[in-house]
Amino acid sequence: MFDSILSFMDRHNSFILTTHDQPDADGLGAEAVLAAIIKKTGKKAYILNSSPIPKYLQYIKEGFEIEKWDSEAHAPLLENAAMLVADTSEEFHMGAIREAIKKVREVFYIDHHDPKPMTKLKGFVDSTAASTSELTVELACEMGFALDPFTATAAYAGIVFDSGFFAYPKTSMRTFKAAIKTLEWGATPNNIYRQLMENSSCASVLLQKQALSSLEFYAGTTIAIMILRWEDFERAGAEFDEVENIVSIPLKAREVEASILLREREQGEIFCSLRSKGKLNVSKIAQNFGGGGHVTAAGFRSYGMDETIRKLLSCVESRINQ
């Protein structure tokens, strides 16, 4: 099953591991497992990401060295290294570190998202897996490696994050098998749940209040849209990445089929998060705007709030009415 990635790892002795910009628990968990696997083979692995780890995921750093990409400071690591990208197959989604692609010996990805037709990178993808962390746990098992508790914790966090705590459509028996394996290696579900779901700042709770105050329903009450502008983050004293789970709140209403959160950076760039209950494939919608994701969870980036909402609402309404 993993012949292509095993062959890639055999070809090189030093690896730069990275994931998509604005890393989430699955990307970080997959990186942690891959780094542990590579080091167990006696080779070198460095985890470098374009963006810092969000505050609510800082505990994943325990036991690992994860650095923010610095083109000057990390240049010496590139010359004899290959790059292994976790949880994305798209150069655009890698952020600033994509500038290193032409400087390393080879680039390979491992992912569970369907790659776009224009994807230039080569790699391994299994879109039936619920998470990339799930795939890396399976890889460790195939290689006969047991992981330490720190790595197991990161892997379990990635598995539950991308499977929606075993509720999303891609959750399968293999998802539970991978999770059980991390428990055998020392992961503690209660602690990880608290870190993921009960580790927000008071500022992020104020941000939820602001997001809900902007809530509007469309297409009857089947579509929910919330907006967070840059001044909302400043007013709440919140970091830009302190929005995890806000987008899913409207899905608690039985009538809502799709929930959308648009958040604006200081420079005007808009991050759009989409969630659904499964009837609507939000990944297909995000792809229309240059993004991607899963059937029930996806996202993209854009500019121009009003125009983005107009085009997005038109796209979602047309698909809901199909």
mmCIF file of C-alpha atoms in Angstrom:
data_model
loop_
_atom_site.group_PDB
_atom_site.id
_atom_site.type_symbol
_atom_site.label_atom_id
_atom_site.label_comp_id
_atom_site.label_asym_id
_atom_site.label_seq_id
_atom_site.Cartn_x
_atom_site.Cartn_y
_atom_site.Cartn_z
ATOM 1 C CA MET A 1 0.000 0.000 0.000
ATOM 2 C CA PHE A 2 2.744 2.468 0.921
ATOM 3 C CA ASP A 3 5.347 1.364 -1.640
ATOM 4 C CA SER A 4 5.704 4.806 -3.214
ATOM 5 C CA ILE A 5 6.333 6.647 0.056
ATOM 6 C CA LEU A 6 8.666 3.911 1.333
ATOM 7 C CA SER A 7 10.637 4.188 -1.888
ATOM 8 C CA PHE A 8 10.811 7.970 -1.458
ATOM 9 C CA MET A 9 12.144 7.620 2.088
ATOM 10 C CA ASP A 10 14.693 5.058 0.946
ATOM 11 C CA ARG A 11 16.101 7.509 -1.620
ATOM 12 C CA HIS A 12 17.064 10.195 0.886
ATOM 13 C CA ASN A 13 18.801 10.614 4.241
ATOM 14 C CA SER A 14 17.534 14.038 5.317
ATOM 15 C CA PHE A 15 13.970 15.350 5.211
ATOM 16 C CA ILE A 16 12.127 18.633 5.598
ATOM 17 C CA LEU A 17 8.614 17.917 6.852
ATOM 18 C CA THR A 18 5.892 20.484 6.356
ATOM 19 C CA THR A 19 2.121 20.861 6.041
ATOM 20 C CA HIS A 20 -0.375 23.403 4.755
ATOM 21 C CA ASP A 21 -0.284 27.024 5.887
ATOM 22 C CA GLN A 22 -2.286 27.661 9.083
ATOM 23 C CA PRO A 23 -1.554 24.119 10.344
ATOM 24 C CA ASP A 24 -4.304 22.130 12.031
ATOM 25 C CA ALA A 25 -4.202 19.096 14.311
ATOM 26 C CA ASP A 26 -4.185 16.615 11.431
ATOM 27 C CA GLY A 27 -1.302 18.257 9.605
ATOM 28 C CA LEU A 28 0.713 18.548 12.821
ATOM 29 C CA GLY A 29 -0.125 15.005 13.914
ATOM 30 C CA ALA A 30 0.930 13.578 10.558
ATOM 31 C CA GLU A 31 4.196 15.547 10.677
ATOM 32 C CA ALA A 32 4.938 14.217 14.154
ATOM 33 C CA VAL A 33 4.413 10.587 13.117
ATOM 34 C CA LEU A 34 6.433 10.977 9.917
ATOM 35 C CA ALA A 35 9.305 12.592 11.839
ATOM 36 C CA ALA A 36 9.277 9.736 14.356
ATOM 37 C CA ILE A 37 9.279 7.125 11.571
ATOM 38 C CA ILE A 38 12.151 8.780 9.722
ATOM 39 C CA LYS A 39 14.239 9.098 12.865
ATOM 40 C CA LYS A 40 13.636 5.434 13.688
ATOM 41 C CA THR A 41 15.273 4.572 10.359
ATOM 42 C CA GLY A 42 18.379 6.468 11.447
ATOM 43 C CA LYS A 43 17.764 9.459 9.188
ATOM 44 C CA LYS A 44 17.276 13.177 9.856
ATOM 45 C CA ALA A 45 13.914 14.961 9.974
ATOM 46 C CA TYR A 46 13.171 18.661 10.495
ATOM 47 C CA ILE A 47 9.613 19.976 10.883
ATOM 48 C CA LEU A 48 9.291 23.438 9.318
ATOM 49 C CA ASN A 49 5.940 25.159 8.750
ATOM 50 C CA SER A 50 4.998 28.446 7.125
ATOM 51 C CA SER A 51 2.832 29.501 10.074
ATOM 52 C CA PRO A 52 3.273 29.164 13.834
ATOM 53 C CA ILE A 53 1.289 26.524 15.703
ATOM 54 C CA PRO A 54 -2.084 27.896 16.911
ATOM 55 C CA LYS A 55 -2.242 28.440 20.672
ATOM 56 C CA TYR A 56 -4.857 25.748 21.212
ATOM 57 C CA LEU A 57 -2.512 23.207 19.592
ATOM 58 C CA GLN A 58 0.676 24.181 21.415
ATOM 59 C CA TYR A 59 0.599 20.970 23.465
ATOM 60 C CA ILE A 60 1.437 19.014 20.301
ATOM 61 C CA LYS A 61 4.917 20.556 20.408
ATOM 62 C CA GLU A 62 5.724 18.582 23.539
ATOM 63 C CA GLY A 63 8.377 16.099 22.551
ATOM 64 C CA PHE A 64 9.018 17.740 19.154
ATOM 65 C CA GLU A 65 10.890 20.627 17.631
ATOM 66 C CA ILE A 66 8.558 22.419 15.217
ATOM 67 C CA GLU A 67 9.892 25.642 13.740
ATOM 68 C CA LYS A 68 8.442 28.470 11.661
ATOM 69 C CA TRP A 69 10.027 28.587 8.224
ATOM 70 C CA ASP A 70 12.831 31.139 7.856
ATOM 71 C CA SER A 71 14.334 31.213 4.365
ATOM 72 C CA GLU A 72 17.733 32.449 5.570
ATOM 73 C CA ALA A 73 18.110 30.471 8.786
ATOM 74 C CA HIS A 74 16.941 27.184 7.269
ATOM 75 C CA ALA A 75 18.688 27.479 3.891
ATOM 76 C CA PRO A 76 21.575 25.175 4.952
ATOM 77 C CA LEU A 77 19.072 22.352 5.629
ATOM 78 C CA LEU A 78 17.774 22.309 2.066
ATOM 79 C CA GLU A 79 20.822 21.399 0.015
ATOM 80 C CA ASN A 80 20.869 17.685 0.758
ATOM 81 C CA ALA A 81 17.272 17.237 1.890
ATOM 82 C CA ALA A 82 14.025 16.021 0.395
ATOM 83 C CA MET A 83 10.675 17.561 1.322
ATOM 84 C CA LEU A 84 7.760 15.499 2.618
ATOM 85 C CA VAL A 85 4.467 17.404 2.670
ATOM 86 C CA ALA A 86 1.654 16.199 4.936
ATOM 87 C CA ASP A 87 -2.066 16.816 4.521
ATOM 88 C CA THR A 88 -1.987 18.764 1.246
ATOM 89 C CA SER A 89 -0.940 18.164 -2.340
ATOM 90 C CA GLU A 90 -1.146 21.817 -3.348
ATOM 91 C CA GLU A 91 1.865 24.147 -3.527
ATOM 92 C CA PHE A 92 -0.409 27.144 -3.031
ATOM 93 C CA HIS A 93 -1.657 25.816 0.305
ATOM 94 C CA MET A 94 1.860 25.369 1.685
ATOM 95 C CA GLY A 95 2.428 29.068 2.304
ATOM 96 C CA ALA A 96 5.874 30.678 2.255
ATOM 97 C CA ILE A 97 7.811 27.422 2.493
ATOM 98 C CA ARG A 98 6.814 26.561 -1.072
ATOM 99 C CA GLU A 99 9.793 28.687 -2.126
ATOM 100 C CA ALA A 100 11.970 25.784 -0.938
ATOM 101 C CA ILE A 101 10.444 23.331 -3.429
ATOM 102 C CA LYS A 102 12.994 24.151 -6.127
ATOM 103 C CA LYS A 103 15.890 23.971 -3.663
ATOM 104 C CA VAL A 104 15.411 20.457 -2.287
ATOM 105 C CA ARG A 105 16.299 17.166 -3.959
ATOM 106 C CA GLU A 106 12.735 15.896 -4.291
ATOM 107 C CA VAL A 107 9.233 16.703 -3.054
ATOM 108 C CA PHE A 108 6.608 14.112 -2.126
ATOM 109 C CA TYR A 109 3.264 14.417 -0.363
ATOM 110 C CA ILE A 110 1.045 12.148 1.713
ATOM 111 C CA ASP A 111 -2.581 13.205 1.892
ATOM 112 C CA HIS A 112 -6.167 12.056 2.232
ATOM 113 C CA HIS A 113 -7.773 14.837 0.172
ATOM 114 C CA ASP A 114 -8.600 14.323 -3.492
ATOM 115 C CA PRO A 115 -5.827 16.098 -5.439
ATOM 116 C CA LYS A 116 -6.852 18.709 -7.974
ATOM 117 C CA PRO A 117 -6.170 17.977 -11.659
ATOM 118 C CA MET A 118 -3.583 20.781 -11.794
ATOM 119 C CA THR A 119 -1.541 19.409 -8.875
ATOM 120 C CA LYS A 120 2.133 19.447 -9.870
ATOM 121 C CA LEU A 121 3.552 17.595 -6.892
ATOM 122 C CA LYS A 122 3.768 13.830 -6.831
ATOM 123 C CA GLY A 123 2.893 11.747 -3.835
ATOM 124 C CA PHE A 124 0.614 9.263 -2.116
ATOM 125 C CA VAL A 125 -3.079 9.912 -1.604
ATOM 126 C CA ASP A 126 -5.821 7.762 -0.110
ATOM 127 C CA SER A 127 -9.048 9.746 -0.109
ATOM 128 C CA THR A 128 -10.909 6.981 1.725
ATOM 129 C CA ALA A 129 -8.955 7.722 4.916
ATOM 130 C CA ALA A 130 -10.543 10.042 7.468
ATOM 131 C CA SER A 131 -7.264 11.862 8.137
ATOM 132 C CA THR A 132 -3.631 12.005 7.107
ATOM 133 C CA SER A 133 -2.705 11.135 10.698
ATOM 134 C CA GLU A 134 -4.643 7.894 10.209
ATOM 135 C CA LEU A 135 -2.495 7.115 7.158
ATOM 136 C CA THR A 136 0.758 7.814 8.996
ATOM 137 C CA VAL A 137 -0.259 5.536 11.878
ATOM 138 C CA GLU A 138 -0.945 2.802 9.319
ATOM 139 C CA LEU A 139 2.460 3.486 7.781
ATOM 140 C CA ALA A 140 4.162 3.124 11.174
ATOM 141 C CA CYS A 141 2.356 -0.178 11.734
ATOM 142 C CA GLU A 142 3.332 -1.476 8.294
ATOM 143 C CA MET A 143 6.965 -0.659 9.075
ATOM 144 C CA GLY A 144 6.690 -2.407 12.443
ATOM 145 C CA PHE A 145 7.349 0.747 14.467
ATOM 146 C CA ALA A 146 5.787 1.530 17.844
ATOM 147 C CA LEU A 147 5.517 5.249 18.612
ATOM 148 C CA ASP A 148 6.218 7.055 21.871
ATOM 149 C CA PRO A 149 3.350 8.623 23.883
ATOM 150 C CA PHE A 150 4.090 12.154 22.626
ATOM 151 C CA THR A 151 3.816 11.075 18.999
ATOM 152 C CA ALA A 152 0.765 8.944 19.748
ATOM 153 C CA THR A 153 -0.910 11.956 21.351
ATOM 154 C CA ALA A 154 -0.275 14.109 18.267
ATOM 155 C CA ALA A 155 -1.559 11.332 15.994
ATOM 156 C CA TYR A 156 -4.750 10.792 18.024
ATOM 157 C CA ALA A 157 -5.401 14.543 18.016
ATOM 158 C CA GLY A 158 -5.099 14.569 14.228
ATOM 159 C CA ILE A 159 -7.408 11.578 13.840
ATOM 160 C CA VAL A 160 -10.216 12.949 16.029
ATOM 161 C CA PHE A 161 -9.867 16.466 14.624
ATOM 162 C CA ASP A 162 -10.333 15.457 11.006
ATOM 163 C CA SER A 163 -12.917 12.767 11.731
ATOM 164 C CA GLY A 164 -15.005 15.136 13.860
ATOM 165 C CA PHE A 165 -14.464 12.893 16.867
ATOM 166 C CA PHE A 166 -15.474 9.896 14.737
ATOM 167 C CA ALA A 167 -18.627 11.532 13.340
ATOM 168 C CA TYR A 168 -17.710 12.689 9.806
ATOM 169 C CA PRO A 169 -18.638 10.592 6.743
ATOM 170 C CA LYS A 170 -15.141 9.204 6.123
ATOM 171 C CA THR A 171 -14.953 7.656 9.595
ATOM 172 C CA SER A 172 -14.555 3.891 9.160
ATOM 173 C CA MET A 173 -13.326 0.816 10.949
ATOM 174 C CA ARG A 174 -9.752 1.674 9.955
ATOM 175 C CA THR A 175 -10.164 5.080 11.648
ATOM 176 C CA PHE A 176 -10.999 3.387 14.932
ATOM 177 C CA LYS A 177 -8.189 0.858 14.464
ATOM 178 C CA ALA A 178 -5.657 3.653 14.006
ATOM 179 C CA ALA A 179 -7.029 5.482 17.043
ATOM 180 C CA ILE A 180 -6.863 2.325 19.169
ATOM 181 C CA LYS A 181 -3.251 1.848 18.123
ATOM 182 C CA THR A 182 -2.397 5.345 19.408
ATOM 183 C CA LEU A 183 -4.048 4.459 22.726
ATOM 184 C CA GLU A 184 -1.854 1.371 22.925
ATOM 185 C CA TRP A 185 1.128 3.675 22.447
ATOM 186 C CA GLY A 186 0.061 6.032 25.249
ATOM 187 C CA ALA A 187 -2.438 8.601 23.925
ATOM 188 C CA THR A 188 -5.048 9.742 26.473
ATOM 189 C CA PRO A 189 -8.424 10.657 24.883
ATOM 190 C CA ASN A 190 -9.745 12.785 27.748
ATOM 191 C CA ASN A 191 -6.654 14.957 27.877
ATOM 192 C CA ILE A 192 -6.678 15.422 24.106
ATOM 193 C CA TYR A 193 -10.391 16.288 24.123
ATOM 194 C CA ARG A 194 -9.776 18.961 26.751
ATOM 195 C CA GLN A 195 -6.865 20.368 24.772
ATOM 196 C CA LEU A 196 -8.876 20.510 21.540
ATOM 197 C CA MET A 197 -12.301 21.485 22.857
ATOM 198 C CA GLU A 198 -11.810 23.135 26.259
ATOM 199 C CA ASN A 199 -8.647 25.110 25.711
ATOM 200 C CA SER A 200 -9.945 28.381 24.266
ATOM 201 C CA SER A 201 -9.076 31.828 25.572
ATOM 202 C CA CYS A 202 -11.697 34.193 26.967
ATOM 203 C CA ALA A 203 -10.958 36.363 23.924
ATOM 204 C CA SER A 204 -12.048 33.549 21.611
ATOM 205 C CA VAL A 205 -15.319 33.205 23.541
ATOM 206 C CA LEU A 206 -15.944 36.928 22.999
ATOM 207 C CA LEU A 207 -15.199 36.293 19.328
ATOM 208 C CA GLN A 208 -17.910 33.624 19.266
ATOM 209 C CA LYS A 209 -20.311 36.198 20.704
ATOM 210 C CA GLN A 210 -19.419 38.620 17.902
ATOM 211 C CA ALA A 211 -19.716 35.959 15.214
ATOM 212 C CA LEU A 212 -23.167 34.930 16.419
ATOM 213 C CA SER A 213 -24.285 38.561 16.491
ATOM 214 C CA SER A 214 -23.517 38.697 12.747
ATOM 215 C CA LEU A 215 -25.445 35.494 11.990
ATOM 216 C CA GLU A 216 -27.831 35.641 9.047
ATOM 217 C CA PHE A 217 -29.903 32.854 7.478
ATOM 218 C CA TYR A 218 -30.491 32.426 3.748
ATOM 219 C CA ALA A 219 -32.474 30.109 1.473
ATOM 220 C CA GLY A 220 -35.100 29.918 4.161
ATOM 221 C CA THR A 221 -32.977 28.773 7.086
ATOM 222 C CA THR A 222 -30.805 26.211 5.273
ATOM 223 C CA ILE A 223 -27.703 28.416 4.960
ATOM 224 C CA ALA A 224 -26.062 30.264 7.859
ATOM 225 C CA ILE A 225 -23.435 32.958 7.308
ATOM 226 C CA MET A 226 -21.303 34.662 9.976
ATOM 227 C CA ILE A 227 -18.719 37.401 9.463
ATOM 228 C CA LEU A 228 -15.714 38.413 11.557
ATOM 229 C CA ARG A 229 -13.920 41.548 10.426
ATOM 230 C CA TRP A 230 -10.423 42.514 11.485
ATOM 231 C CA GLU A 231 -11.721 45.054 14.014
ATOM 232 C CA ASP A 232 -13.695 42.261 15.707
ATOM 233 C CA PHE A 233 -10.438 40.431 16.445
ATOM 234 C CA GLU A 234 -8.876 43.644 17.756
ATOM 235 C CA ARG A 235 -11.906 44.427 19.923
ATOM 236 C CA ALA A 236 -11.927 40.949 21.449
ATOM 237 C CA GLY A 237 -8.141 40.825 21.809
ATOM 238 C CA ALA A 238 -8.166 37.505 19.935
ATOM 239 C CA GLU A 239 -5.647 35.909 17.599
ATOM 240 C CA PHE A 240 -6.718 35.305 14.010
ATOM 241 C CA ASP A 241 -6.608 31.528 14.459
ATOM 242 C CA GLU A 242 -8.825 31.532 17.572
ATOM 243 C CA VAL A 243 -11.975 30.629 15.654
ATOM 244 C CA GLU A 244 -11.923 26.835 15.815
ATOM 245 C CA ASN A 245 -15.445 25.345 16.048
ATOM 246 C CA ILE A 246 -17.247 28.703 15.635
ATOM 247 C CA VAL A 247 -18.309 27.833 12.096
ATOM 248 C CA SER A 248 -20.009 24.635 13.282
ATOM 249 C CA ILE A 249 -22.305 26.307 15.850
ATOM 250 C CA PRO A 250 -25.222 27.022 13.445
ATOM 251 C CA LEU A 251 -25.292 23.346 12.388
ATOM 252 C CA LYS A 252 -26.897 22.625 15.759
ATOM 253 C CA ALA A 253 -30.144 23.923 14.226
ATOM 254 C CA ARG A 254 -32.018 21.105 12.465
ATOM 255 C CA GLU A 255 -32.922 23.292 9.467
ATOM 256 C CA VAL A 256 -29.361 24.425 8.685
ATOM 257 C CA GLU A 257 -27.596 22.393 6.003
ATOM 258 C CA ALA A 258 -24.569 24.635 5.473
ATOM 259 C CA SER A 259 -22.696 27.026 7.767
ATOM 260 C CA ILE A 260 -20.205 29.609 6.530
ATOM 261 C CA LEU A 261 -17.730 31.757 8.465
ATOM 262 C CA LEU A 262 -15.834 34.546 6.724
ATOM 263 C CA ARG A 263 -13.007 36.163 8.668
ATOM 264 C CA GLU A 264 -11.014 39.135 7.481
ATOM 265 C CA ARG A 265 -7.306 39.769 8.012
ATOM 266 C CA GLU A 266 -5.890 43.250 8.595
ATOM 267 C CA GLN A 267 -4.689 43.393 4.976
ATOM 268 C CA GLY A 268 -8.137 42.510 3.642
ATOM 269 C CA GLU A 269 -7.538 38.838 2.848
ATOM 270 C CA ILE A 270 -10.587 36.720 3.646
ATOM 271 C CA PHE A 271 -10.507 33.184 5.024
ATOM 272 C CA CYS A 272 -13.738 31.333 4.360
ATOM 273 C CA SER A 273 -14.656 28.171 6.303
ATOM 274 C CA LEU A 274 -17.552 25.972 5.185
ATOM 275 C CA ARG A 275 -19.292 23.159 7.063
ATOM 276 C CA SER A 276 -22.249 20.958 6.172
ATOM 277 C CA LYS A 277 -24.170 17.982 7.470
ATOM 278 C CA GLY A 278 -23.283 15.880 4.430
ATOM 279 C CA LYS A 279 -26.089 16.518 1.974
ATOM 280 C CA LEU A 280 -24.073 19.398 0.514
ATOM 281 C CA ASN A 281 -20.477 18.728 -0.594
ATOM 282 C CA VAL A 282 -18.702 21.897 0.555
ATOM 283 C CA SER A 283 -15.379 20.657 -0.839
ATOM 284 C CA LYS A 284 -16.772 21.035 -4.367
ATOM 285 C CA ILE A 285 -17.892 24.557 -3.520
ATOM 286 C CA ALA A 286 -14.495 25.507 -2.074
ATOM 287 C CA GLN A 287 -12.778 24.177 -5.194
ATOM 288 C CA ASN A 288 -14.726 26.723 -7.272
ATOM 289 C CA PHE A 289 -12.896 29.407 -5.289
ATOM 290 C CA GLY A 290 -9.438 27.821 -5.408
ATOM 291 C CA GLY A 291 -9.732 25.959 -2.111
ATOM 292 C CA GLY A 292 -10.688 22.455 -1.077
ATOM 293 C CA GLY A 293 -11.235 20.090 1.820
ATOM 294 C CA HIS A 294 -13.786 17.440 2.721
ATOM 295 C CA VAL A 295 -17.439 16.781 1.959
ATOM 296 C CA THR A 296 -18.485 18.310 5.281
ATOM 297 C CA ALA A 297 -15.558 20.668 6.004
ATOM 298 C CA ALA A 298 -13.700 22.863 3.528
ATOM 299 C CA GLY A 299 -12.304 26.336 2.986
ATOM 300 C CA PHE A 300 -10.716 28.870 0.663
ATOM 301 C CA ARG A 301 -9.153 32.337 0.625
ATOM 302 C CA SER A 302 -10.413 35.397 -1.188
ATOM 303 C CA TYR A 303 -10.529 39.212 -1.292
ATOM 304 C CA GLY A 304 -13.532 41.534 -1.198
ATOM 305 C CA MET A 305 -16.029 40.591 1.482
ATOM 306 C CA ASP A 306 -19.258 41.665 -0.229
ATOM 307 C CA GLU A 307 -18.348 40.148 -3.587
ATOM 308 C CA THR A 308 -17.180 36.908 -1.972
ATOM 309 C CA ILE A 309 -20.459 36.576 -0.063
ATOM 310 C CA ARG A 310 -22.503 37.284 -3.187
ATOM 311 C CA LYS A 311 -20.705 34.677 -5.314
ATOM 312 C CA LEU A 312 -20.508 32.133 -2.508
ATOM 313 C CA LEU A 313 -24.168 32.440 -1.588
ATOM 314 C CA SER A 314 -25.183 32.022 -5.224
ATOM 315 C CA CYS A 315 -23.017 28.901 -5.518
ATOM 316 C CA VAL A 316 -24.298 27.326 -2.292
ATOM 317 C CA GLU A 317 -27.947 28.109 -3.022
ATOM 318 C CA SER A 318 -27.743 26.575 -6.494
ATOM 319 C CA ARG A 319 -26.262 23.348 -5.108
ATOM 320 C CA ILE A 320 -28.712 23.108 -2.215
ATOM 321 C CA ASN A 321 -31.611 23.470 -4.649
ATOM 322 C CA GLN A 322 -30.340 20.693 -6.948
#
